Structure formats: C-alpha cells, structure tokens
C-alpha cells in the first residue's frame, strides 16, 4: 500500500498518454511479447491501466494540488541557483558510485547539513528516497543478523537462536518500505495500521534477538501521523530499532520542520533511524538516511542500493543544500503549510465530504468506489484544480480517495477555486446517492 496512483486518467483527450502503446499485435504472434499483451489486456479489463500524461510547466493552467512540493520551493530561484552552481563546479553527474568517484565535498556538505538540521550525529544521501529505504531495511537486518551470530559465537550460552531478524511493518507503509522488507531476508509481521499494541505483541512473541519496527512518519495517502512516541516506548522496551520514514514529514512537521521524530522528542535517540526524501518538501531529488554513526557505517559498507548506484547528482545536492538554507531561514514555512492543509480539510468537510484531519501537508477525501474517485478527480480538473486520485491497491477496497496537498503559497483565491471544485464533487456524490436510492448510478 502507499503506492501513488496520481497518474490516473483525468479525462484528457488521449487516454493512452504520450507513451507509445503496442499497436501491431501481429508482429510477434507467438513470442514473449504476446504474454505481455495478454497481461495488459487483463489489466485493462480490471480497470488497472495507468497513464502517463505529459504536463506543461504551468501544470496545464491548473492549480496544482497533486504534487509533493510541500513548501512551494520547486521554482524558488535560490534552489535553482544552488543546482546551477553545483553543475558549474561539479558537472552534470556524480560520475560514479559514492565509493568510487561519486563522493564530492558537496555530498559531504549536504550530509553534514542534513544531520545538523535533524539534530542527529550523521546522515548519508542516496539518489532517491526509495533507494534509501531499500538500503536501510536490507542492510540493517543483514548486519543485525550477522552481529547476532558473531555475538553468539563469542558467547555460546547466549539465549537466542540464529533465527532471522524480525521486521514489523505498519500495514499502510509506503511501497518502498514494503519492497525493502520483502528484499530483506527478515521474518516479517505486518501489523494493523497505527496499532501499537500489535507491534508490542509481535516484538514480545519473537524468537530472534534483533528486530526493527518500520513505519511512515506521515502516511502518504491519508496524511496522518504515526504514533511515534508510543512506538518508541515499545521498541525501546523490547530492544528493537525504530525506523521512521520521514518522507511526508521532513520540512513540514514540527516547529521548524525538523520532522515527526524530532517533534515526538526522538530526534537524538540512538535507536531511531530516520529515512527521508529530498523530493518533497525540499523540492529536489534524492534521499537520505539519518541516524547513529553505526547505522551510517553499516549502510556504507553493505547497503547495496548505496554501493551499486551512481551517487546523487551534484545538481540535486546543490538544490537540497539551498532548500535547507531556505528552510532554516524561514522557519514559518512548515506551520503555514499545515495551516493551509487544515483550511483545505475544512473546505472539504464543510461541504459534507469525508476529509481527513491533516497532521502535515496531505489531505485525503475518501469517496469509496474507484469510479467515484476517478470521476471526482476529473471534475476537479474541469474546475481548474489538479488533484491526485488513489484507488486499490494503493488504498483498501472501498476507500478510493482524492489526495490534496498544501503549500505555503496557496492563496485565499486558490482556496476559493478549490471550494468550487469540491462543491462540484459534492454535487456529483449527492446526485449519485439520490439516483442510487432510486436504483440507478450517476
Ligand atoms: C513515504 C514515502 N517514502 C519514500 C518515498 C520514495 O521517495 P523518492 O521519491 O525520493 O524515491 C516516497 C515517495 O513517494 C514516499 O511517499
């Protein structure tokens, strides 16, 4: 769960989007491509085709509430200049893996700045948040397991067997954490969403010495905070690590946008590992892991998506450094984003729609069936607002929704436009309810 499907068709002219689709089915009548075409036909029949839609620089003239530009910095001249300066000095790419030629003094500066901003001892940047999550979960579980084994060799009376490390993962975690858990050779327990008692039970019942609890800090679709303080009490009590993905929290949650772990008083805890992306509030591209020196050392030595990946592009590092400067110099930005998110939620719930209470920048409006969400997304576009639309498997069946995101520079006029779009959605839902009572669909 947690995979974004904001690419859903918004009812534009060419439903196939700009990417060429196979046309000549006769060219490969018996080859492997036939199976791909058959699988594609099955997806089409199930309504699971996704479309890439090229947008113009001004988001096709629509008010963009679908992106993750949570601080509205993606066009900020200071970030653009940071990227340009980095390209002038370092060129266009990192030129190699971080362990070969890909570590520049710019990377070191960014890692120092991220760690300082987060109040943590160390940080390590990756070329995406996805890769940061893959490395964090796989490398830490593997190293915990071998540490367990060598500890046991040193002390044969040690109580635990060499059973795999346990990973406990919230059922609504982002796809990158789910994939990371799958890639790790850990034993996995998926717990109900935000269920601290279930986490505690899983940790208490384990037969391995080591365990990691992984959770989004702010859940990507619903926008709610994870119960981090309670989770940390439980992980500490059971001697486990807590890994918090701050993708939707960093830059938005907490008094200065230092993230949800910091806001929960866990910023300096050595048994808390934070992962993050540079692509949302920081408006660039890349990811990072923030934590204790032992964690960072483990990732450098063994994180496969660190070792075997080209280092973060200098332009991205330069833009992220500039974004951190802006965030430090403008501590009011995170609070302003949260206030705008609450206003969006108030508008939706004032219209009788089922809107979440936002803890960060994300507001979700649950509509139920996938067709209702797709139609509502299309109506919003017709009324000048681009929103993301989420359907199963990104959300549970019956919980398809629109996802709206706030940023500090949303004006009251913008909010009026959103109000008109959501009024059209509300009218559409009401029409459906009335017709449904008469046994017909809208
Ligand atoms: C919760 C969460 N974690 C990780 C990621 C991946 O980050 P990136 O886009 O930098 O790969 C995302 C991206 O959408 C996310 O929502």
GROMACS .gro file of C-alpha atoms and ligand atoms in nm:
model
  458
    1UNK     CA    1   0.000   0.000   0.000
    2UNK     CA    2   0.105   0.357  -0.032
    3UNK     CA    3   0.194   0.344  -0.399
    4UNK     CA    4   0.081   0.666  -0.553
    5UNK     CA    5  -0.154   0.646  -0.849
    6UNK     CA    6  -0.179   1.015  -0.915
    7UNK     CA    7  -0.126   0.923  -1.278
    8UNK     CA    8  -0.485   0.819  -1.311
    9UNK     CA    9  -0.660   0.947  -1.621
   10UNK     CA   10  -0.819   1.285  -1.567
   11UNK     CA   11  -1.031   1.251  -1.875
   12UNK     CA   12  -0.799   1.427  -2.122
   13UNK     CA   13  -0.817   1.380  -2.497
   14UNK     CA   14  -0.579   1.087  -2.542
   15UNK     CA   15  -0.633   0.827  -2.269
   16UNK     CA   16  -0.316   0.647  -2.373
   17UNK     CA   17  -0.099   0.945  -2.288
   18UNK     CA   18   0.225   1.031  -2.466
   19UNK     CA   19   0.393   0.693  -2.427
   20UNK     CA   20   0.357   0.474  -2.737
   21UNK     CA   21   0.145   0.164  -2.678
   22UNK     CA   22   0.194  -0.156  -2.880
   23UNK     CA   23  -0.016  -0.143  -3.192
   24UNK     CA   24   0.090  -0.425  -3.420
   25UNK     CA   25  -0.020  -0.738  -3.240
   26UNK     CA   26   0.070  -0.945  -3.548
   27UNK     CA   27   0.443  -0.863  -3.532
   28UNK     CA   28   0.514  -1.114  -3.257
   29UNK     CA   29   0.227  -1.361  -3.266
   30UNK     CA   30   0.391  -1.632  -3.053
   31UNK     CA   31   0.681  -1.458  -2.880
   32UNK     CA   32   0.711  -1.341  -2.522
   33UNK     CA   33   0.557  -1.003  -2.605
   34UNK     CA   34   0.228  -1.183  -2.663
   35UNK     CA   35   0.220  -1.265  -2.291
   36UNK     CA   36   0.285  -0.903  -2.208
   37UNK     CA   37  -0.006  -0.802  -2.434
   38UNK     CA   38  -0.230  -1.063  -2.272
   39UNK     CA   39  -0.137  -0.938  -1.925
   40UNK     CA   40  -0.202  -0.580  -2.038
   41UNK     CA   41  -0.545  -0.685  -2.166
   42UNK     CA   42  -0.621  -0.840  -1.827
   43UNK     CA   43  -0.520  -0.518  -1.652
   44UNK     CA   44  -0.736  -0.318  -1.891
   45UNK     CA   45  -1.033  -0.543  -1.820
   46UNK     CA   46  -0.979  -0.494  -1.445
   47UNK     CA   47  -0.955  -0.116  -1.485
   48UNK     CA   48  -0.592  -0.118  -1.370
   49UNK     CA   49  -0.425   0.053  -1.665
   50UNK     CA   50  -0.221   0.357  -1.566
   51UNK     CA   51  -0.146   0.650  -1.794
   52UNK     CA   52   0.149   0.882  -1.819
   53UNK     CA   53   0.031   1.228  -1.904
   54UNK     CA   54   0.282   1.493  -2.003
   55UNK     CA   55   0.216   1.826  -1.832
   56UNK     CA   56   0.325   2.172  -1.928
   57UNK     CA   57   0.547   2.382  -1.696
   58UNK     CA   58   0.236   2.560  -1.563
   59UNK     CA   59   0.055   2.234  -1.488
   60UNK     CA   60  -0.168   2.281  -1.792
   61UNK     CA   61  -0.300   2.600  -1.637
   62UNK     CA   62  -0.450   2.409  -1.342
   63UNK     CA   63  -0.397   2.486  -0.975
   64UNK     CA   64  -0.165   2.203  -0.872
   65UNK     CA   65  -0.271   2.024  -0.554
   66UNK     CA   66  -0.133   1.689  -0.666
   67UNK     CA   67   0.239   1.741  -0.628
   68UNK     CA   68   0.453   1.695  -0.317
   69UNK     CA   69   0.606   2.042  -0.336
   70UNK     CA   70   0.507   2.093   0.028
   71UNK     CA   71   0.697   2.417   0.082
   72UNK     CA   72   0.634   2.557  -0.266
   73UNK     CA   73   1.008   2.568  -0.334
   74UNK     CA   74   1.033   2.380  -0.663
   75UNK     CA   75   1.060   2.707  -0.863
   76UNK     CA   76   1.246   2.902  -0.597
   77UNK     CA   77   1.534   3.091  -0.756
   78UNK     CA   78   1.763   3.012  -0.461
   79UNK     CA   79   1.724   2.639  -0.522
   80UNK     CA   80   1.763   2.679  -0.896
   81UNK     CA   81   2.083   2.879  -0.840
   82UNK     CA   82   2.207   2.610  -0.600
   83UNK     CA   83   2.161   2.350  -0.872
   84UNK     CA   84   2.326   2.569  -1.138
   85UNK     CA   85   2.626   2.648  -0.916
   86UNK     CA   86   2.670   2.279  -0.841
   87UNK     CA   87   2.655   2.188  -1.211
   88UNK     CA   88   2.914   2.456  -1.295
   89UNK     CA   89   3.157   2.325  -1.036
   90UNK     CA   90   3.092   1.952  -1.047
   91UNK     CA   91   2.935   1.886  -1.386
   92UNK     CA   92   2.608   1.715  -1.460
   93UNK     CA   93   2.652   1.382  -1.287
   94UNK     CA   94   2.831   1.228  -0.991
   95UNK     CA   95   3.031   1.016  -1.242
   96UNK     CA   96   3.032   0.704  -1.029
   97UNK     CA   97   2.925   0.518  -0.720
   98UNK     CA   98   2.979   0.709  -0.398
   99UNK     CA   99   3.253   0.459  -0.311
  100UNK     CA  100   3.445   0.514  -0.635
  101UNK     CA  101   3.431   0.870  -0.769
  102UNK     CA  102   3.081   0.975  -0.665
  103UNK     CA  103   3.150   1.141  -0.329
  104UNK     CA  104   3.218   1.512  -0.365
  105UNK     CA  105   3.271   1.773  -0.098
  106UNK     CA  106   2.918   1.884  -0.193
  107UNK     CA  107   2.780   1.546  -0.081
  108UNK     CA  108   2.973   1.573   0.244
  109UNK     CA  109   2.837   1.925   0.298
  110UNK     CA  110   2.481   1.810   0.234
  111UNK     CA  111   2.516   1.515   0.472
  112UNK     CA  112   2.656   1.745   0.740
  113UNK     CA  113   2.374   1.995   0.686
  114UNK     CA  114   2.103   1.728   0.696
  115UNK     CA  115   2.240   1.576   1.015
  116UNK     CA  116   2.275   1.918   1.179
  117UNK     CA  117   1.924   2.021   1.076
  118UNK     CA  118   1.779   1.695   1.209
  119UNK     CA  119   1.985   1.712   1.530
  120UNK     CA  120   2.140   1.371   1.457
  121UNK     CA  121   2.502   1.257   1.452
  122UNK     CA  122   2.522   1.155   1.086
  123UNK     CA  123   2.347   1.127   0.750
  124UNK     CA  124   2.405   0.952   0.420
  125UNK     CA  125   2.247   1.062   0.093
  126UNK     CA  126   2.116   0.836  -0.181
  127UNK     CA  127   1.991   0.904  -0.530
  128UNK     CA  128   1.631   0.854  -0.416
  129UNK     CA  129   1.423   0.805  -0.104
  130UNK     CA  130   1.318   0.468  -0.240
  131UNK     CA  131   1.680   0.353  -0.252
  132UNK     CA  132   1.742   0.495   0.096
  133UNK     CA  133   1.460   0.278   0.230
  134UNK     CA  134   1.583  -0.031   0.044
  135UNK     CA  135   1.932   0.013   0.184
  136UNK     CA  136   1.822   0.095   0.537
  137UNK     CA  137   1.600  -0.208   0.588
  138UNK     CA  138   1.808  -0.463   0.400
  139UNK     CA  139   2.148  -0.358   0.532
  140UNK     CA  140   2.036  -0.317   0.891
  141UNK     CA  141   1.855  -0.651   0.905
  142UNK     CA  142   2.150  -0.830   0.746
  143UNK     CA  143   2.402  -0.668   0.978
  144UNK     CA  144   2.188  -0.730   1.286
  145UNK     CA  145   2.169  -1.094   1.192
  146UNK     CA  146   2.543  -1.134   1.148
  147UNK     CA  147   2.605  -0.935   1.465
  148UNK     CA  148   2.371  -1.171   1.646
  149UNK     CA  149   2.562  -1.469   1.505
  150UNK     CA  150   2.907  -1.342   1.599
  151UNK     CA  151   2.780  -1.243   1.944
  152UNK     CA  152   2.653  -1.595   1.984
  153UNK     CA  153   2.982  -1.745   1.868
  154UNK     CA  154   3.160  -1.538   2.129
  155UNK     CA  155   2.911  -1.646   2.394
  156UNK     CA  156   2.769  -1.992   2.320
  157UNK     CA  157   2.539  -1.965   2.621
  158UNK     CA  158   2.358  -1.668   2.462
  159UNK     CA  159   1.983  -1.730   2.466
  160UNK     CA  160   1.870  -1.658   2.112
  161UNK     CA  161   1.898  -1.894   1.817
  162UNK     CA  162   2.024  -1.777   1.479
  163UNK     CA  163   1.670  -1.713   1.361
  164UNK     CA  164   1.623  -1.426   1.118
  165UNK     CA  165   1.577  -1.073   1.238
  166UNK     CA  166   1.212  -0.970   1.279
  167UNK     CA  167   1.075  -0.674   1.084
  168UNK     CA  168   0.742  -0.534   1.200
  169UNK     CA  169   0.580  -0.314   0.937
  170UNK     CA  170   0.265  -0.099   0.950
  171UNK     CA  171   0.002  -0.224   0.703
  172UNK     CA  172  -0.022   0.119   0.538
  173UNK     CA  173   0.351   0.175   0.484
  174UNK     CA  174   0.482   0.310   0.155
  175UNK     CA  175   0.569   0.070  -0.127
  176UNK     CA  176   0.941   0.138  -0.083
  177UNK     CA  177   0.929   0.012   0.276
  178UNK     CA  178   0.722  -0.288   0.170
  179UNK     CA  179   0.974  -0.372  -0.101
  180UNK     CA  180   1.259  -0.319   0.142
  181UNK     CA  181   1.100  -0.567   0.385
  182UNK     CA  182   1.049  -0.816   0.100
  183UNK     CA  183   1.411  -0.781  -0.013
  184UNK     CA  184   1.547  -0.830   0.337
  185UNK     CA  185   1.567  -1.187   0.445
  186UNK     CA  186   1.399  -1.096   0.767
  187UNK     CA  187   1.089  -1.253   0.913
  188UNK     CA  188   0.804  -1.010   0.861
  189UNK     CA  189   0.496  -0.924   1.058
  190UNK     CA  190   0.258  -0.670   0.906
  191UNK     CA  191   0.052  -0.503   1.175
  192UNK     CA  192  -0.278  -0.320   1.153
  193UNK     CA  193  -0.244   0.048   1.073
  194UNK     CA  194  -0.109   0.252   1.370
  195UNK     CA  195  -0.166  -0.038   1.607
  196UNK     CA  196   0.096  -0.004   1.880
  197UNK     CA  197  -0.041  -0.297   2.080
  198UNK     CA  198   0.001  -0.524   1.777
  199UNK     CA  199   0.361  -0.406   1.738
  200UNK     CA  200   0.426  -0.475   2.104
  201UNK     CA  201   0.277  -0.822   2.072
  202UNK     CA  202   0.488  -0.903   1.765
  203UNK     CA  203   0.804  -0.791   1.943
  204UNK     CA  204   0.720  -0.978   2.263
  205UNK     CA  205   0.650  -1.301   2.074
  206UNK     CA  206   0.966  -1.305   1.862
  207UNK     CA  207   1.230  -1.573   1.885
  208UNK     CA  208   1.514  -1.362   1.746
  209UNK     CA  209   1.730  -1.123   1.939
  210UNK     CA  210   1.704  -0.837   1.689
  211UNK     CA  211   1.403  -0.660   1.548
  212UNK     CA  212   1.321  -0.345   1.353
  213UNK     CA  213   0.988  -0.168   1.352
  214UNK     CA  214   0.932   0.030   1.031
  215UNK     CA  215   0.672   0.299   0.979
  216UNK     CA  216   0.592   0.601   0.769
  217UNK     CA  217   0.604   0.913   0.989
  218UNK     CA  218   0.314   1.067   0.799
  219UNK     CA  219   0.117   0.819   0.590
  220UNK     CA  220   0.134   0.916   0.228
  221UNK     CA  221  -0.231   0.878   0.132
  222UNK     CA  222  -0.421   0.967   0.447
  223UNK     CA  223  -0.173   1.222   0.583
  224UNK     CA  224  -0.199   1.102   0.945
  225UNK     CA  225   0.095   1.086   1.184
  226UNK     CA  226   0.226   0.755   1.313
  227UNK     CA  227   0.214   0.723   1.694
  228UNK     CA  228   0.592   0.762   1.713
  229UNK     CA  229   0.634   0.828   2.086
  230UNK     CA  230   0.429   0.519   2.176
  231UNK     CA  231   0.608   0.310   1.913
  232UNK     CA  232   0.942   0.418   2.052
  233UNK     CA  233   0.842   0.324   2.407
  234UNK     CA  234   0.755  -0.022   2.280
  235UNK     CA  235   1.065  -0.068   2.064
  236UNK     CA  236   1.290   0.054   2.347
  237UNK     CA  237   1.120  -0.180   2.593
  238UNK     CA  238   1.177  -0.475   2.359
  239UNK     CA  239   1.529  -0.380   2.248
  240UNK     CA  240   1.433  -0.314   1.886
  241UNK     CA  241   1.526  -0.040   1.639
  242UNK     CA  242   1.260   0.204   1.518
  243UNK     CA  243   1.292   0.308   1.153
  244UNK     CA  244   1.082   0.612   1.062
  245UNK     CA  245   1.032   0.722   0.701
  246UNK     CA  246   1.005   1.100   0.722
  247UNK     CA  247   0.923   1.145   0.350
  248UNK     CA  248   0.599   1.338   0.417
  249UNK     CA  249   0.708   1.488   0.748
  250UNK     CA  250   1.054   1.635   0.692
  251UNK     CA  251   1.020   2.008   0.628
  252UNK     CA  252   0.652   2.008   0.729
  253UNK     CA  253   0.607   1.856   1.078
  254UNK     CA  254   0.747   2.009   1.395
  255UNK     CA  255   0.813   2.370   1.488
  256UNK     CA  256   1.091   2.422   1.232
  257UNK     CA  257   1.001   2.136   1.002
  258UNK     CA  258   1.258   1.900   1.152
  259UNK     CA  259   1.021   1.609   1.107
  260UNK     CA  260   0.792   1.388   1.310
  261UNK     CA  261   1.058   1.202   1.509
  262UNK     CA  262   1.201   1.531   1.626
  263UNK     CA  263   0.852   1.661   1.709
  264UNK     CA  264   0.795   1.347   1.917
  265UNK     CA  265   1.117   1.414   2.110
  266UNK     CA  266   1.304   1.129   1.942
  267UNK     CA  267   1.548   1.332   1.733
  268UNK     CA  268   1.854   1.239   1.936
  269UNK     CA  269   1.759   0.879   2.025
  270UNK     CA  270   2.029   0.638   1.904
  271UNK     CA  271   1.780   0.357   1.843
  272UNK     CA  272   1.575   0.567   1.598
  273UNK     CA  273   1.674   0.559   1.231
  274UNK     CA  274   1.518   0.817   1.001
  275UNK     CA  275   1.489   0.793   0.624
  276UNK     CA  276   1.373   1.078   0.406
  277UNK     CA  277   1.340   1.205   0.054
  278UNK     CA  278   1.481   1.523  -0.094
  279UNK     CA  279   1.197   1.523  -0.347
  280UNK     CA  280   0.902   1.653  -0.147
  281UNK     CA  281   0.940   1.949   0.093
  282UNK     CA  282   1.297   2.003  -0.027
  283UNK     CA  283   1.165   2.012  -0.385
  284UNK     CA  284   1.454   1.827  -0.549
  285UNK     CA  285   1.551   1.465  -0.598
  286UNK     CA  286   1.731   1.215  -0.378
  287UNK     CA  287   1.700   1.055  -0.038
  288UNK     CA  288   1.886   1.016   0.289
  289UNK     CA  289   1.923   0.804   0.599
  290UNK     CA  290   1.983   0.992   0.923
  291UNK     CA  291   2.099   0.820   1.239
  292UNK     CA  292   2.376   0.692   1.461
  293UNK     CA  293   2.731   0.652   1.321
  294UNK     CA  294   2.692   0.272   1.348
  295UNK     CA  295   2.390   0.290   1.118
  296UNK     CA  296   2.566   0.504   0.858
  297UNK     CA  297   2.878   0.283   0.870
  298UNK     CA  298   2.660  -0.024   0.810
  299UNK     CA  299   2.499   0.139   0.507
  300UNK     CA  300   2.829   0.248   0.355
  301UNK     CA  301   2.978  -0.099   0.398
  302UNK     CA  302   2.678  -0.308   0.299
  303UNK     CA  303   2.387  -0.107   0.156
  304UNK     CA  304   2.352  -0.248  -0.193
  305UNK     CA  305   2.146   0.044  -0.325
  306UNK     CA  306   2.422   0.273  -0.196
  307UNK     CA  307   2.724   0.075  -0.313
  308UNK     CA  308   2.598  -0.021  -0.659
  309UNK     CA  309   2.425   0.304  -0.751
  310UNK     CA  310   2.569   0.621  -0.900
  311UNK     CA  311   2.596   0.894  -0.637
  312UNK     CA  312   2.333   1.165  -0.607
  313UNK     CA  313   2.372   1.414  -0.896
  314UNK     CA  314   2.559   1.731  -0.788
  315UNK     CA  315   2.269   1.948  -0.911
  316UNK     CA  316   2.039   1.765  -0.669
  317UNK     CA  317   2.285   1.801  -0.383
  318UNK     CA  318   2.325   2.173  -0.459
  319UNK     CA  319   1.948   2.229  -0.474
  320UNK     CA  320   1.893   2.036  -0.149
  321UNK     CA  321   2.158   2.239   0.032
  322UNK     CA  322   1.990   2.558  -0.086
  323UNK     CA  323   1.649   2.424   0.023
  324UNK     CA  324   1.782   2.351   0.371
  325UNK     CA  325   1.917   2.708   0.387
  326UNK     CA  326   1.575   2.843   0.289
  327UNK     CA  327   1.403   2.624   0.546
  328UNK     CA  328   1.642   2.734   0.821
  329UNK     CA  329   1.600   3.100   0.727
  330UNK     CA  330   1.219   3.074   0.702
  331UNK     CA  331   1.103   2.868   1.000
  332UNK     CA  332   0.744   2.986   0.946
  333UNK     CA  333   0.705   2.786   0.622
  334UNK     CA  334   0.614   2.445   0.776
  335UNK     CA  335   0.346   2.598   1.002
  336UNK     CA  336   0.200   2.788   0.708
  337UNK     CA  337   0.175   2.465   0.504
  338UNK     CA  338  -0.003   2.290   0.790
  339UNK     CA  339  -0.244   2.583   0.827
  340UNK     CA  340  -0.324   2.574   0.454
  341UNK     CA  341  -0.379   2.196   0.478
  342UNK     CA  342  -0.626   2.248   0.763
  343UNK     CA  343  -0.809   2.509   0.554
  344UNK     CA  344  -0.833   2.260   0.265
  345UNK     CA  345  -0.973   1.997   0.501
  346UNK     CA  346  -1.221   2.248   0.647
  347UNK     CA  347  -1.345   2.335   0.299
  348UNK     CA  348  -1.398   1.967   0.215
  349UNK     CA  349  -1.563   1.872   0.542
  350UNK     CA  350  -1.773   2.192   0.537
  351UNK     CA  351  -1.921   2.056   0.215
  352UNK     CA  352  -2.005   1.729   0.387
  353UNK     CA  353  -1.718   1.536   0.225
  354UNK     CA  354  -1.524   1.275   0.423
  355UNK     CA  355  -1.194   1.463   0.468
  356UNK     CA  356  -0.902   1.362   0.689
  357UNK     CA  357  -0.774   1.592   0.967
  358UNK     CA  358  -0.428   1.677   0.836
  359UNK     CA  359  -0.116   1.645   1.052
  360UNK     CA  360   0.108   1.764   0.770
  361UNK     CA  361   0.051   1.880   0.410
  362UNK     CA  362  -0.168   1.593   0.290
  363UNK     CA  363  -0.548   1.596   0.297
  364UNK     CA  364  -0.742   1.295   0.175
  365UNK     CA  365  -1.106   1.299   0.072
  366UNK     CA  366  -1.249   0.950   0.077
  367UNK     CA  367  -1.508   0.874  -0.190
  368UNK     CA  368  -1.541   0.494  -0.175
  369UNK     CA  369  -1.560   0.322  -0.512
  370UNK     CA  370  -1.274   0.378  -0.758
  371UNK     CA  371  -1.505   0.513  -1.030
  372UNK     CA  372  -1.628   0.783  -0.791
  373UNK     CA  373  -1.271   0.889  -0.716
  374UNK     CA  374  -1.175   0.895  -1.084
  375UNK     CA  375  -1.486   1.095  -1.173
  376UNK     CA  376  -1.422   1.335  -0.883
  377UNK     CA  377  -1.061   1.384  -0.997
  378UNK     CA  378  -1.187   1.465  -1.344
  379UNK     CA  379  -1.443   1.711  -1.208
  380UNK     CA  380  -1.172   1.888  -1.009
  381UNK     CA  381  -0.963   1.923  -1.328
  382UNK     CA  382  -1.265   2.063  -1.511
  383UNK     CA  383  -1.294   2.320  -1.234
  384UNK     CA  384  -0.927   2.418  -1.259
  385UNK     CA  385  -0.769   2.205  -0.985
  386UNK     CA  386  -0.533   1.912  -1.031
  387UNK     CA  387  -0.559   1.655  -0.751
  388UNK     CA  388  -0.426   1.303  -0.715
  389UNK     CA  389  -0.660   1.009  -0.717
  390UNK     CA  390  -0.587   0.686  -0.531
  391UNK     CA  391  -0.752   0.351  -0.596
  392UNK     CA  392  -0.680  -0.005  -0.478
  393UNK     CA  393  -0.421  -0.146  -0.434
  394UNK     CA  394  -0.284   0.188  -0.313
  395UNK     CA  395  -0.577   0.210  -0.069
  396UNK     CA  396  -0.802  -0.062   0.074
  397UNK     CA  397  -1.108  -0.162  -0.131
  398UNK     CA  398  -1.393   0.084  -0.081
  399UNK     CA  399  -1.152   0.362   0.030
  400UNK     CA  400  -1.064   0.523  -0.305
  401UNK     CA  401  -0.993   0.888  -0.247
  402UNK     CA  402  -0.869   1.219  -0.371
  403UNK     CA  403  -0.545   1.346  -0.223
  404UNK     CA  404  -0.487   1.720  -0.199
  405UNK     CA  405  -0.161   1.874  -0.087
  406UNK     CA  406  -0.099   2.213   0.068
  407UNK     CA  407   0.192   2.454   0.038
  408UNK     CA  408   0.256   2.793   0.198
  409UNK     CA  409   0.187   2.998  -0.113
  410UNK     CA  410  -0.172   2.876  -0.166
  411UNK     CA  411  -0.370   3.198  -0.164
  412UNK     CA  412  -0.723   3.252  -0.039
  413UNK     CA  413  -0.824   3.289  -0.405
  414UNK     CA  414  -0.671   2.946  -0.470
  415UNK     CA  415  -0.877   2.808  -0.182
  416UNK     CA  416  -1.191   2.959  -0.335
  417UNK     CA  417  -1.112   2.772  -0.657
  418UNK     CA  418  -1.072   2.451  -0.457
  419UNK     CA  419  -1.405   2.522  -0.288
  420UNK     CA  420  -1.579   2.544  -0.627
  421UNK     CA  421  -1.415   2.221  -0.746
  422UNK     CA  422  -1.510   2.032  -0.430
  423UNK     CA  423  -1.863   2.169  -0.448
  424UNK     CA  424  -1.891   2.005  -0.791
  425UNK     CA  425  -1.760   1.682  -0.636
  426UNK     CA  426  -2.012   1.705  -0.352
  427UNK     CA  427  -2.296   1.766  -0.602
  428UNK     CA  428  -2.183   1.466  -0.805
  429UNK     CA  429  -2.181   1.246  -0.493
  430UNK     CA  430  -2.524   1.372  -0.386
  431UNK     CA  431  -2.663   1.305  -0.734
  432UNK     CA  432  -2.521   0.953  -0.714
  433UNK     CA  433  -2.675   0.899  -0.370
  434UNK     CA  434  -3.016   1.018  -0.490
  435UNK     CA  435  -3.002   0.810  -0.808
  436UNK     CA  436  -2.861   0.516  -0.610
  437UNK     CA  437  -3.164   0.530  -0.383
  438UNK     CA  438  -3.373   0.503  -0.697
  439UNK     CA  439  -3.161   0.206  -0.813
  440UNK     CA  440  -2.953   0.386  -1.073
  441UNK     CA  441  -2.591   0.510  -1.097
  442UNK     CA  442  -2.499   0.872  -1.167
  443LIG     C1  443   0.655   0.751   0.229
  443LIG     C2  444   0.748   0.755   0.112
  443LIG     N1  445   0.870   0.700   0.126
  443LIG     C3  446   0.959   0.700   0.026
  443LIG     C4  447   0.928   0.754  -0.097
  443LIG     C5  448   1.027   0.748  -0.208
  443LIG     O1  449   1.096   0.869  -0.220
  443LIG     P1  450   1.161   0.909  -0.360
  443LIG     O2  451   1.051   0.963  -0.443
  443LIG     O3  452   1.265   1.008  -0.326
  443LIG     O4  453   1.218   0.784  -0.419
  443LIG     C6  454   0.804   0.813  -0.116
  443LIG     C7  455   0.773   0.872  -0.248
  443LIG     O5  456   0.672   0.892  -0.296
  443LIG     C8  457   0.711   0.813  -0.009
  443LIG     O6  458   0.588   0.865  -0.024
   0.00000   0.00000   0.00000
